Each structure stands twice: as C-alpha cells, then as structure tokens.
Coordinates of C-alpha atoms and ligand atoms in Angstrom, one line a residue:
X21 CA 35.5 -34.0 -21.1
X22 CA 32.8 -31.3 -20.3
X23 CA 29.8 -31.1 -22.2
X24 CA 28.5 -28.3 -24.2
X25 CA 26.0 -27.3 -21.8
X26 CA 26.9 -23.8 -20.7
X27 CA 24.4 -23.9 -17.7
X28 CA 24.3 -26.7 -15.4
X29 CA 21.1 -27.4 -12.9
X30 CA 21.0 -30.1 -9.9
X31 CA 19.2 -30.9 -7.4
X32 CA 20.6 -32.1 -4.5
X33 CA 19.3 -34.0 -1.7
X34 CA 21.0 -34.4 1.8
X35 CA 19.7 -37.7 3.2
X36 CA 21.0 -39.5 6.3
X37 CA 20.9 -43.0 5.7
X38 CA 22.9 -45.9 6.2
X39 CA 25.2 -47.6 3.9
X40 CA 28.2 -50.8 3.8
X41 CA 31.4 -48.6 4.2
X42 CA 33.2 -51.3 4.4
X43 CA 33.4 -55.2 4.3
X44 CA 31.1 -56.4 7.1
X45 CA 30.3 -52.9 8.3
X46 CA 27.4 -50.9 7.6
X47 CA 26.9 -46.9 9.3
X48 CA 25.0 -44.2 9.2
X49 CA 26.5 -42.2 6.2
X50 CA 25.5 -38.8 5.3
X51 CA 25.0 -38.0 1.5
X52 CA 24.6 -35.7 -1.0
X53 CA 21.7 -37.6 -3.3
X54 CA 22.6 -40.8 -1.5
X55 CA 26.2 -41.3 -2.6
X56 CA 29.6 -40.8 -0.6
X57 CA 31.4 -39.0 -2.5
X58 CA 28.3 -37.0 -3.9
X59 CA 28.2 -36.8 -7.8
X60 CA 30.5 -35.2 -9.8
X61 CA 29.8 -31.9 -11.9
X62 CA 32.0 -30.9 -15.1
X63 CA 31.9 -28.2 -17.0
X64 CA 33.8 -25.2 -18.6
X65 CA 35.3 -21.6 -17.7
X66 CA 32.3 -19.8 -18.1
X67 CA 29.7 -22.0 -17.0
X68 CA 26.8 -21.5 -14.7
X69 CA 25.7 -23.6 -12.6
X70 CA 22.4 -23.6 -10.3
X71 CA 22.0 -26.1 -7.5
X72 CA 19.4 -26.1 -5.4
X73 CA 19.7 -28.2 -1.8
X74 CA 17.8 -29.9 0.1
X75 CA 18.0 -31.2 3.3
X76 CA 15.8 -34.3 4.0
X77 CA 18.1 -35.0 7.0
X78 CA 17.1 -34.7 10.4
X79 CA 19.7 -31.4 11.2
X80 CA 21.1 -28.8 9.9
X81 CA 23.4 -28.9 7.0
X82 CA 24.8 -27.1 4.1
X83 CA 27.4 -26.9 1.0
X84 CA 30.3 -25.2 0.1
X85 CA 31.7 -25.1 -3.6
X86 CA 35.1 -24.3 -3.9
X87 CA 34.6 -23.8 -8.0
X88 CA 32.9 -20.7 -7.7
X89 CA 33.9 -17.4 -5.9
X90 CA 31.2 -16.1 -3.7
X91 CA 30.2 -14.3 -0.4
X92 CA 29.6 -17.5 1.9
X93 CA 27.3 -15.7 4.1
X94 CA 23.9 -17.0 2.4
X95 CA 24.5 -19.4 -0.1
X96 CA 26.8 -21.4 2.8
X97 CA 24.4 -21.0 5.2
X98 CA 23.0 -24.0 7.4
X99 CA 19.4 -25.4 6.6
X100 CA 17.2 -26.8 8.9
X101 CA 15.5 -30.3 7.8
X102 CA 12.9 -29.8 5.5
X103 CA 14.2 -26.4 4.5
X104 CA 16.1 -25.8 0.7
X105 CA 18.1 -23.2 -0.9
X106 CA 19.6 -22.3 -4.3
X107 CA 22.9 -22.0 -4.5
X108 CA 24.3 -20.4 -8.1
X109 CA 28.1 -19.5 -8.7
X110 CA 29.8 -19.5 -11.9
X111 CA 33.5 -20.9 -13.1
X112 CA 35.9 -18.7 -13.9
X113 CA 38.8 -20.6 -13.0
X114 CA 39.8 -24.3 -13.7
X115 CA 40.6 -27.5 -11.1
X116 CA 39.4 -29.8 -10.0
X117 CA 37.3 -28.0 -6.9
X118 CA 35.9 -30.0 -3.9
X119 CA 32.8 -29.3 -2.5
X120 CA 31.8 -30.3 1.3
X121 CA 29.1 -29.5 4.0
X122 CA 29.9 -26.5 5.8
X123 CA 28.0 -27.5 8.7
X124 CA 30.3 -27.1 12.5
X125 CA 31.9 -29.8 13.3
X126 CA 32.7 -29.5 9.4
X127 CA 35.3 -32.5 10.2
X128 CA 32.5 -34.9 11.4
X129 CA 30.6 -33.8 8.1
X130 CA 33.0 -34.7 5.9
X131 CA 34.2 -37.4 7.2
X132 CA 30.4 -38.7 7.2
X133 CA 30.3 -38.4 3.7
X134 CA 29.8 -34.9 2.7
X135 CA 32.3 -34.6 0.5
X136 CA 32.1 -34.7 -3.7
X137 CA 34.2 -32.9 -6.9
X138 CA 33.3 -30.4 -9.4
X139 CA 36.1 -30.5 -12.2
X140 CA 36.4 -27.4 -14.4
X141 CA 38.3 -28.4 -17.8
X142 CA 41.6 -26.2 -18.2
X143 CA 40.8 -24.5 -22.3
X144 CA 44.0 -26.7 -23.4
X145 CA 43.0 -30.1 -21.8
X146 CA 44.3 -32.8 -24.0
X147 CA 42.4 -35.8 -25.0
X148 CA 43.4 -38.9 -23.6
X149 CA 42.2 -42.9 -23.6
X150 CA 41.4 -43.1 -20.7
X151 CA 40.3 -40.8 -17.8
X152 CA 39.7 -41.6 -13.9
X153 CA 39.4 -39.8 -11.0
X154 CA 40.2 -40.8 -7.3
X155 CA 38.5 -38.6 -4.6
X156 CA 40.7 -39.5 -1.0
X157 CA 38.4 -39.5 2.0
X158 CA 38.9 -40.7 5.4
X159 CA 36.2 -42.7 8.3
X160 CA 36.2 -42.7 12.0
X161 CA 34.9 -45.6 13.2
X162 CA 33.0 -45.4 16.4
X163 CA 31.5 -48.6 18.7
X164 CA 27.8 -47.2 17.0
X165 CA 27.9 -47.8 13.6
X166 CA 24.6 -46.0 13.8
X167 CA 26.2 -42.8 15.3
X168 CA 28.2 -42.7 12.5
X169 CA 31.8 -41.6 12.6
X170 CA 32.9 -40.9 16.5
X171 CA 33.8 -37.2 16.9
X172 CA 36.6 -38.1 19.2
X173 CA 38.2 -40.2 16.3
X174 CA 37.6 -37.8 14.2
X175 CA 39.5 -35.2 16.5
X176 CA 42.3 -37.6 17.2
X177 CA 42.9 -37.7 12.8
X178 CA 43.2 -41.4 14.0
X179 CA 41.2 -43.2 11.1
X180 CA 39.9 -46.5 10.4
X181 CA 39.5 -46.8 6.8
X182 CA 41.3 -44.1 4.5
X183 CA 39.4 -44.6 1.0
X184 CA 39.2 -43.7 -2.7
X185 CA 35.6 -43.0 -4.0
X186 CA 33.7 -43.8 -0.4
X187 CA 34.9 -47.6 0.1
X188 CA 38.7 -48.9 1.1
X189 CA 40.3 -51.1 -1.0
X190 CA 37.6 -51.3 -3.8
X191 CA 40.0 -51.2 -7.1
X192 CA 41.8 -53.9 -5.6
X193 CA 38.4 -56.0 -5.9
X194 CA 37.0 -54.5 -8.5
X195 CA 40.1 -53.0 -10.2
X196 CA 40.5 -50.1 -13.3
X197 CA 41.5 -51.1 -16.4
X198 CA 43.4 -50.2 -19.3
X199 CA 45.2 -51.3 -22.4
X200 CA 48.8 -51.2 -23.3
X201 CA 50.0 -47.6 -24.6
X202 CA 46.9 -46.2 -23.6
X203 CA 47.5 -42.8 -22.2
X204 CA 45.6 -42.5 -18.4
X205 CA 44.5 -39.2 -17.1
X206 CA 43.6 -39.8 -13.2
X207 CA 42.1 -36.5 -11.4
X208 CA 42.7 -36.5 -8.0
X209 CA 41.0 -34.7 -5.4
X210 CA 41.8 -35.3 -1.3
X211 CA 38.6 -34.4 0.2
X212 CA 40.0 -34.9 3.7
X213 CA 38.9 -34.4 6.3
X214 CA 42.6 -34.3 7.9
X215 CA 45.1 -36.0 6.3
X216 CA 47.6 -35.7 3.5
X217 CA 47.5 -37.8 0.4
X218 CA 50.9 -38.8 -1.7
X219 CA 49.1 -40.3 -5.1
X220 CA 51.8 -42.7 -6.5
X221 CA 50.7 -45.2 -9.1
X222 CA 53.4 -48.3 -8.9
X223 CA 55.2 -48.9 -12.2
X224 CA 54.6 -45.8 -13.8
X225 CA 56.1 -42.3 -14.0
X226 CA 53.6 -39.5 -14.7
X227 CA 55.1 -37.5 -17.4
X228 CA 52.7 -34.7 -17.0
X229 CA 51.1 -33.5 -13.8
X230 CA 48.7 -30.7 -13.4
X231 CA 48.2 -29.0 -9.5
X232 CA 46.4 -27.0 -8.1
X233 CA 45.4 -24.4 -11.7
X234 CA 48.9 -25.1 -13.1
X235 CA 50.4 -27.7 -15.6
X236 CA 53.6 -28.5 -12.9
X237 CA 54.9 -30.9 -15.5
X238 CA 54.4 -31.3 -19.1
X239 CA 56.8 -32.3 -22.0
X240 CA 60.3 -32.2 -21.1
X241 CA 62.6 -34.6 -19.9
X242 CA 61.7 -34.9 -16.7
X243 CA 59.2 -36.7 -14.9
X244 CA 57.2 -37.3 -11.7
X245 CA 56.5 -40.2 -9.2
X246 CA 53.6 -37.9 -7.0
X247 CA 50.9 -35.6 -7.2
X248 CA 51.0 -34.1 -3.4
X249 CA 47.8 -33.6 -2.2
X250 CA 46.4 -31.7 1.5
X251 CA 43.2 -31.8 2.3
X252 CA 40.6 -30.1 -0.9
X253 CA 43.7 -29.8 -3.1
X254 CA 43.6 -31.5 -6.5
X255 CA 45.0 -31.8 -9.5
X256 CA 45.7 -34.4 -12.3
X257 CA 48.4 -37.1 -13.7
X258 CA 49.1 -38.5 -17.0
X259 CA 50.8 -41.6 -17.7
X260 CA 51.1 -44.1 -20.8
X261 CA 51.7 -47.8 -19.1
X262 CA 53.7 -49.9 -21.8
X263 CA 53.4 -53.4 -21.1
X264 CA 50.5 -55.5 -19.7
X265 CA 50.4 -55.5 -15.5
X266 CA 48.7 -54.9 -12.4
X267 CA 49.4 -51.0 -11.4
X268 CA 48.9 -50.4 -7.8
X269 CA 47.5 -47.0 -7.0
X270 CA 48.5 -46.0 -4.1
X271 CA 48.8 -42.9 -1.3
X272 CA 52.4 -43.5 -1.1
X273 CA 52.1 -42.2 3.0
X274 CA 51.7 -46.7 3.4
X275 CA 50.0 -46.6 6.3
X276 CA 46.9 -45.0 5.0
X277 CA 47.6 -47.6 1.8
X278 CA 47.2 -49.9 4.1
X279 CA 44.4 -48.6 5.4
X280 CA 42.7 -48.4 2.6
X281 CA 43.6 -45.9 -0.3
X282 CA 45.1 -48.4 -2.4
X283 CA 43.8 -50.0 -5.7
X284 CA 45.0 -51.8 -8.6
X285 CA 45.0 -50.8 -12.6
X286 CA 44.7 -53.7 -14.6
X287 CA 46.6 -53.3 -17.8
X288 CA 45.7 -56.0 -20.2
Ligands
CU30 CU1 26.2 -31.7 6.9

C-alpha cells in the first residue's frame, strides 16, 4: 500500500545499455534508471509528485505519465542527450497509470523498454496477503541484437518474446508464491506496445476485479475468469487460492502465452 509521503521525488535516468532479454540473448535495451519496466511509483489521491529526467542516452527521448493530467506540450517534450527536465503532476484520480517515452517512433520506444507503472491506491483499497503486479510488454527481435528491436517487426505487431516484468517466462523459473487461503491482489498493467492482453490465472476465479477507475466486480455471486487489458489499460484481480498448487498465469490470447507471458504461482 502507498506510503504516507504526500510528495514523491525521483530522479530518473534514461540510459541505453544492453541487457539479457531473454535466455541466450542479450540487446540493446533502453531504460528508465537501468530497468525494463522502469520502477514503480505509489502513492495516494492527492499526492505530488516531482520527477526530474535525464537523458544519458545518445538521442532524444522523453516521458509521458498517464497519472497526472497535464498540457503535454513541455513537460512531454523530447530532450537531447545530456539535457534534463522536471516533470511535476499531481494524482487526482486512481489506477494503475502507465508511463512510457513519448519519443516518435513511440512503438520502437516502448517496445525497447520504455515502459514502467505508477499505481494510485483507490481511498477503499482493501488489505490483502499478498499483492503482485504484472506489467505485459512485448520485443521485436531484429538480426542486431545491438540495434535493438527492428522497427519493421515492430510495425508488423509480429513479436518475438511477449513478457511480464521485461523477461518471458520468468515466474515459470523463478515462480510467485503463496499460501493456502491467502487472498492475492495482482495489478496489471499492458504497457504494449501493440497488442492485447487477456490476464487469466489457471485454477482460480477472481471474485473481485477492479478496471480501468472502477471496482467491475466485487461481492456478489458472481465471478470473473479475465481482466481485459489493451495496450496502457490496467486494473487489478483478487483471488483466494484454496488448496496447495501450481497457478499458471497466463494471457489467455495462447499464442502470446506461448510466447512468453506466462508464469506460475506456487501455492504451498
Ligand atoms: Cu525514448
């Protein structure tokens, strides 16, 4: 849950560099303070937060926060290497809000890396055992792992890897965990660049779902099996797995589970 700071300050560094985005494949990645997805800021309706940027890159780049409402023209605004700029907006409404480079081609930006969450507690948010969140991004693998992702790729929405949290497949090898009765609160956040995102957990029904500002689901009889996700939507799901297992998470569109946005809870 959000602290009590009321103001929140960060630095943050754009840095090209190159990282393993996969098994046996290292690129060129570009970051936010050296981590795909960049961090991720909480807080409270009313908050304030200051960020100043800095790009240590060798072009142009900027940021784009979705959790505060402001004029894009200079706080948006591309930055040549070397150059920095503060960047303050306050949250007045709650989500879970994605934040991105705004830099043309935006899709090659994201998909490079660009990409993090700022989560805004709703006033009423529950407590829970357990809380995760899964930010869905996508790569475009080129024949220059250098060059980074390959624009064309990009363009065709054709990826190689579809991923939670930067890397495909890493719950599966490193997996989540939980205890029996625990209630799980997963935010979700499908930072895109171009594709949709069907967030299933196997085995479970979420019996309260929260999209897009809105509880969508909460008490009642009923219950859900997806949290429908485009690209910089987000929300949350609740859930209370029973009995001991191994929960896959999952984008229930398979073939982008199979590419990679697939994990495993462990419940033990
Ligand atoms: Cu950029």
């Amino acid at each position: 849950q959000a602290s009590d700071d009321s103001v929140h300050r960060l630095d943050l560094l754009v840095e090209e560099t190159e990282k393993e985005v996969a098994p046996g494949r290292t690129q060129t990645v570009w970051t936010f303070n050296g981590q795909t997805p960049g961090p991720v800021l909480r807080g409270k309706i009313g908050d304030t937060f200051i960020i100043t940027l800095k790009n240590e890159g060798s072009m142009g780049h900027s940021i784009d926060f979705h959790a505060g409402d402001r004029s894009p023209d200079d706080v948006m605004r591309t930055i040549e290497p070397g150059e920095s700029l503060t960047y303050e907006f306050t949250a007045n409404r709650s989500g879970i809000w994605m934040y991105h480079c705004s830099t043309s081609p935006m899709s090659l930006h994201i998909a490079n890396g660009m990409f993090g969450a700022v989560i805004i507690d709703p006033p009423d948010l529950d407590r829970v055992d357990r809380e995760y969140i899964m930010i869905q991004g996508e790569q475009y693998w080129g024949s220059d792992p250098e060059a980074g992702n390959d624009p064309d790729a990009v363009n065709r929405a054709d990826p190689s890897v579809v991923t939670f949290n930067g890397y495909p497949f890493q719950y599966e090898h490193a997996p989540l965990s939980a205890q029996p009765d625990e209630r799980i609160r997963i935010w979700v956040l499908n930072a895109g660049p171009n594709l949709p995102l069907s967030f299933h957990v196997v085995g479970t029904q979420f019996d309260t779902v929260w999209n897009e500002g809105s509880y969508v689901l909460k008490g009642g009889s009923g219950g859900a099996q997806v949290l429908p996700l485009l690209p910089a939507e987000g929300g949350f799901v609740e859930f209370v797995p029973t009995a001991a297992g191994h929960y896959t998470i999952v984008n229930h569109m398979m073939s982008y589970a199979e590419r990679g946005a697939r994990g495993t809870l462990e419940v033990e």
